[in-house]
Tab-separated table of C-alpha atoms in Angstrom:
chain	number	residue	atom	x	y	z
D	1	UNK	CA	103.236	257.186	-6.389
D	2	UNK	CA	101.320	255.385	-3.673
D	3	UNK	CA	98.504	253.480	-5.354
D	4	UNK	CA	95.498	251.370	-4.532
D	5	UNK	CA	94.106	249.331	-7.398
D	6	UNK	CA	90.646	247.848	-7.784
D	7	UNK	CA	88.759	246.371	-10.700
D	8	UNK	CA	86.006	248.843	-11.535
D	9	UNK	CA	83.488	246.134	-12.417
D	10	UNK	CA	80.610	245.813	-12.500
D	11	UNK	CA	80.810	242.526	-10.663
D	12	UNK	CA	77.475	240.774	-11.100
D	13	UNK	CA	76.496	237.951	-8.769
D	14	UNK	CA	73.182	236.188	-8.160
D	15	UNK	CA	71.363	236.596	-4.887
D	16	UNK	CA	72.686	234.160	-2.287
D	17	UNK	CA	76.127	233.816	-3.884
D	18	UNK	CA	79.488	234.920	-2.508
D	19	UNK	CA	80.811	238.194	-3.892
D	20	UNK	CA	84.587	238.547	-3.887
D	21	UNK	CA	86.087	242.028	-4.157
D	22	UNK	CA	89.822	242.512	-4.524
D	23	UNK	CA	92.312	245.289	-3.929
D	24	UNK	CA	96.086	245.594	-4.333
D	25	UNK	CA	98.299	248.312	-2.947
D	26	UNK	CA	101.796	249.486	-3.709
D	27	UNK	CA	103.256	250.663	-0.389
D	28	UNK	CA	104.669	247.825	1.713
D	29	UNK	CA	104.727	250.135	4.731
D	30	UNK	CA	100.936	250.349	4.962
D	31	UNK	CA	99.530	248.766	8.115
D	32	UNK	CA	95.793	249.525	8.138
D	33	UNK	CA	93.209	248.616	5.530
D	34	UNK	CA	89.568	249.556	5.164
D	35	UNK	CA	86.520	248.723	3.091
D	36	UNK	CA	83.820	251.314	2.481
D	37	UNK	CA	80.437	250.801	0.872
D	38	UNK	CA	78.963	253.657	-1.139
D	39	UNK	CA	75.415	253.606	-2.404
D	40	UNK	CA	74.628	255.795	-5.389
D	41	UNK	CA	74.157	259.394	-4.284
D	42	UNK	CA	75.347	258.684	-0.746
D	43	UNK	CA	78.621	259.132	1.110
D	44	UNK	CA	81.000	256.233	1.861
D	45	UNK	CA	80.204	254.073	4.887
D	46	UNK	CA	82.936	252.166	6.732
D	47	UNK	CA	82.032	248.462	6.843
D	48	UNK	CA	85.273	246.623	7.648
D	49	UNK	CA	88.824	247.252	8.725
D	50	UNK	CA	91.743	244.866	9.100
D	51	UNK	CA	95.237	245.329	10.452
D	52	UNK	CA	96.724	241.827	10.661
D	53	UNK	CA	97.389	239.144	8.087
D	54	UNK	CA	94.596	236.606	7.778
D	55	UNK	CA	90.841	236.795	7.898
D	56	UNK	CA	88.472	238.971	9.890
D	57	UNK	CA	84.780	238.147	9.913
D	58	UNK	CA	81.842	240.390	10.766
D	59	UNK	CA	78.445	238.953	9.971
D	60	UNK	CA	78.235	238.245	6.249
D	61	UNK	CA	81.471	240.137	5.572
D	62	UNK	CA	84.993	238.724	5.688
D	63	UNK	CA	88.074	240.834	5.069
D	64	UNK	CA	91.269	239.071	4.067
D	65	UNK	CA	94.751	240.565	4.213
D	66	UNK	CA	97.999	239.274	2.767
D	67	UNK	CA	100.753	241.814	3.354
D	68	UNK	CA	103.406	239.746	1.576
D	69	UNK	CA	101.341	239.847	-1.614
D	70	UNK	CA	100.061	243.387	-0.883
D	71	UNK	CA	96.517	242.180	-1.342
D	72	UNK	CA	93.248	242.862	0.483
D	73	UNK	CA	89.906	241.321	-0.288
D	74	UNK	CA	86.326	241.516	0.896
D	75	UNK	CA	83.996	238.551	0.736
D	76	UNK	CA	80.265	239.029	1.043
D	77	UNK	CA	78.394	235.814	1.784
D	78	UNK	CA	74.725	235.267	0.949
D	79	UNK	CA	74.737	238.397	-1.235
D	80	UNK	CA	71.514	240.385	-1.244
D	81	UNK	CA	70.213	242.935	-3.762
D	82	UNK	CA	70.677	245.513	-0.987
D	83	UNK	CA	74.438	244.855	-1.198
D	84	UNK	CA	74.459	246.423	-4.670
D	85	UNK	CA	76.784	249.400	-4.290
D	86	UNK	CA	80.320	250.545	-5.016
D	87	UNK	CA	82.933	249.154	-2.632
D	88	UNK	CA	85.984	251.293	-1.988
D	89	UNK	CA	89.241	249.899	-0.662
D	90	UNK	CA	91.308	252.336	1.411
D	91	UNK	CA	94.861	251.924	2.616
D	92	UNK	CA	96.563	253.929	5.336
D	93	UNK	CA	99.670	255.796	4.278
D	94	UNK	CA	101.459	258.463	6.341
D	95	UNK	CA	98.442	259.391	8.485
D	96	UNK	CA	95.951	259.540	5.630
D	97	UNK	CA	93.893	257.124	3.579
D	98	UNK	CA	94.491	256.385	-0.066
D	99	UNK	CA	91.323	255.227	-1.801
D	100	UNK	CA	90.959	252.912	-4.749
D	101	UNK	CA	88.589	253.756	-7.556
D	102	UNK	CA	86.020	251.267	-6.270
D	103	UNK	CA	84.321	248.134	-7.569
D	104	UNK	CA	80.661	248.316	-8.493
D	105	UNK	CA	78.775	245.253	-7.252
D	106	UNK	CA	75.428	244.249	-8.698
D	107	UNK	CA	73.439	241.506	-6.972
D	108	UNK	CA	70.547	240.282	-9.085
D	109	UNK	CA	67.526	238.340	-7.802
J	1	UNK	CA	80.584	256.057	14.964
J	2	UNK	CA	79.654	259.733	15.087
J	3	UNK	CA	76.926	261.968	13.754
J	4	UNK	CA	78.419	264.237	11.106
J	5	UNK	CA	76.475	266.950	9.345
J	6	UNK	CA	77.350	269.183	6.425
J	7	UNK	CA	75.777	272.371	5.211
J	8	UNK	CA	74.672	273.092	2.585
J	9	UNK	CA	73.713	269.699	1.185
J	10	UNK	CA	73.771	271.117	-2.313
J	11	UNK	CA	74.199	274.439	-4.050
J	12	UNK	CA	74.326	275.943	-7.499
J	13	UNK	CA	76.791	278.821	-7.771
J	14	UNK	CA	77.969	281.194	-10.448
J	15	UNK	CA	81.551	281.148	-11.616
J	16	UNK	CA	83.806	283.582	-9.838
J	17	UNK	CA	81.946	283.371	-6.539
J	18	UNK	CA	82.897	281.495	-3.364
J	19	UNK	CA	81.062	278.942	-1.258
J	20	UNK	CA	81.784	277.939	2.331
J	21	UNK	CA	80.879	274.411	3.378
J	22	UNK	CA	80.417	273.630	7.041
J	23	UNK	CA	81.109	270.319	8.761
J	24	UNK	CA	79.884	269.615	12.296
J	25	UNK	CA	80.488	266.464	14.366
J	26	UNK	CA	78.745	265.508	17.603
J	27	UNK	CA	81.932	264.592	19.465
J	28	UNK	CA	85.382	266.071	19.816
J	29	UNK	CA	87.841	264.813	17.229
J	30	UNK	CA	91.430	265.722	16.544
J	31	UNK	CA	91.618	265.044	12.841
J	32	UNK	CA	89.161	266.115	10.166
J	33	UNK	CA	89.610	265.731	6.450
J	34	UNK	CA	88.148	267.287	3.324
J	35	UNK	CA	87.708	265.261	0.139
J	36	UNK	CA	86.391	265.850	-3.332
J	37	UNK	CA	84.571	263.212	-5.342
J	38	UNK	CA	83.754	263.879	-8.963
J	39	UNK	CA	80.992	261.878	-10.682
J	40	UNK	CA	81.960	258.251	-11.089
J	41	UNK	CA	85.340	258.842	-9.503
J	42	UNK	CA	86.953	257.902	-6.245
J	43	UNK	CA	87.799	260.179	-3.351
J	44	UNK	CA	90.576	262.732	-3.622
J	45	UNK	CA	91.945	264.193	-0.401
J	46	UNK	CA	92.068	267.981	-0.452
J	47	UNK	CA	93.515	268.645	2.996
J	48	UNK	CA	93.820	267.497	6.588
J	49	UNK	CA	92.522	269.896	9.234
J	50	UNK	CA	93.802	269.515	12.779
J	51	UNK	CA	92.539	271.819	15.474
J	52	UNK	CA	95.115	274.352	16.514
J	53	UNK	CA	97.305	274.097	13.455
J	54	UNK	CA	97.265	275.111	9.820
J	55	UNK	CA	95.610	272.711	7.401
J	56	UNK	CA	97.891	270.425	5.416
J	57	UNK	CA	97.097	270.460	1.703
J	58	UNK	CA	97.654	267.671	-0.784
J	59	UNK	CA	99.471	268.127	-4.045
J	60	UNK	CA	97.348	270.102	-6.479
J	61	UNK	CA	95.345	271.926	-3.817
J	62	UNK	CA	96.311	275.336	-2.433
J	63	UNK	CA	95.153	277.416	0.475
J	64	UNK	CA	94.177	280.398	-1.671
J	65	UNK	CA	91.698	278.246	-3.578
J	66	UNK	CA	90.491	276.071	-0.677
J	67	UNK	CA	90.929	277.926	2.615
J	68	UNK	CA	90.030	275.793	5.630
J	69	UNK	CA	89.176	276.775	9.167
J	70	UNK	CA	89.206	274.525	12.231
J	71	UNK	CA	88.194	276.705	15.176
J	72	UNK	CA	87.430	273.860	17.603
J	73	UNK	CA	87.314	270.080	17.942
J	74	UNK	CA	83.790	269.675	16.520
J	75	UNK	CA	83.689	272.035	13.549
J	76	UNK	CA	85.468	272.853	10.299
J	77	UNK	CA	84.773	274.830	7.152
J	78	UNK	CA	86.058	274.515	3.601
J	79	UNK	CA	85.731	277.443	1.227
J	80	UNK	CA	85.840	276.928	-2.529
J	81	UNK	CA	87.036	280.271	-3.871
J	82	UNK	CA	86.714	281.930	-7.257
J	83	UNK	CA	84.786	278.955	-8.549
J	84	UNK	CA	84.860	277.618	-12.091
J	85	UNK	CA	82.773	274.806	-13.647
J	86	UNK	CA	85.707	272.452	-12.989
J	87	UNK	CA	85.000	272.806	-9.263
J	88	UNK	CA	81.619	271.110	-9.703
J	89	UNK	CA	81.871	268.060	-7.501
J	90	UNK	CA	80.767	266.470	-4.266
J	91	UNK	CA	82.719	267.728	-1.278
J	92	UNK	CA	82.934	265.444	1.737
J	93	UNK	CA	84.267	265.934	5.204
J	94	UNK	CA	85.376	263.046	7.352
J	95	UNK	CA	86.516	262.587	10.931
J	96	UNK	CA	88.967	260.119	12.390
J	97	UNK	CA	87.498	258.461	15.473
J	98	UNK	CA	90.092	255.758	16.081
J	99	UNK	CA	93.396	254.961	14.507
J	100	UNK	CA	92.880	255.778	10.813
J	101	UNK	CA	89.159	254.900	10.958
J	102	UNK	CA	87.411	257.674	9.069
J	103	UNK	CA	83.677	258.382	9.008
J	104	UNK	CA	82.128	260.606	6.394
J	105	UNK	CA	79.552	263.325	6.416
J	106	UNK	CA	76.684	263.243	3.907
J	107	UNK	CA	78.474	265.481	1.418
J	108	UNK	CA	77.823	268.760	-0.359
J	109	UNK	CA	76.922	268.595	-4.040
J	110	UNK	CA	78.251	271.713	-5.761
J	111	UNK	CA	77.369	272.792	-9.284
J	112	UNK	CA	79.130	275.795	-10.783
J	113	UNK	CA	77.515	277.450	-13.793
């Protein structure tokens, strides 16, 4: 069973702090990794993707990948209340994406 | 990204009936996908729809229950047949624009009574 695991949360952080969201996956053959943000009542929105080991930065977001440990993370710097949402990790496997159950992030003022 | 629309945005249907959901994208794409998301749950892939070939269904989903059409590179439909209350869910289409990068439509919220 190919799996993607996330802590469901909620993860509560104060405004301005760094939010760290984590994801592990079971299939060592996976090569592409994605983070989606989903606001309540809305569809998922792709915010980051990463293919190589290491860090990838885009604005306040940094994705980190460690294929040896089968671990992907998303860091959100200077968290804002508008970042409050569910963050879904998705892992490519045989031409489709396997989604985790998502981590709910709450950023409080 | 792309502009993806779905119709209807929501519907309330009686058990035993069928509903066809439409997905339209503003550019030509090879791969389209249909997902289901139940309240508080993650996304479950129903099937992959490539233009010019039969849809590929995931385990637990069958063509008789969820027939899919893909007549061209910008359009697809998903039909939920012989509905029961267990089919109440949000149905999402997505398109793959670049290698494995998927973008989602706004979803169709279905309630079966």
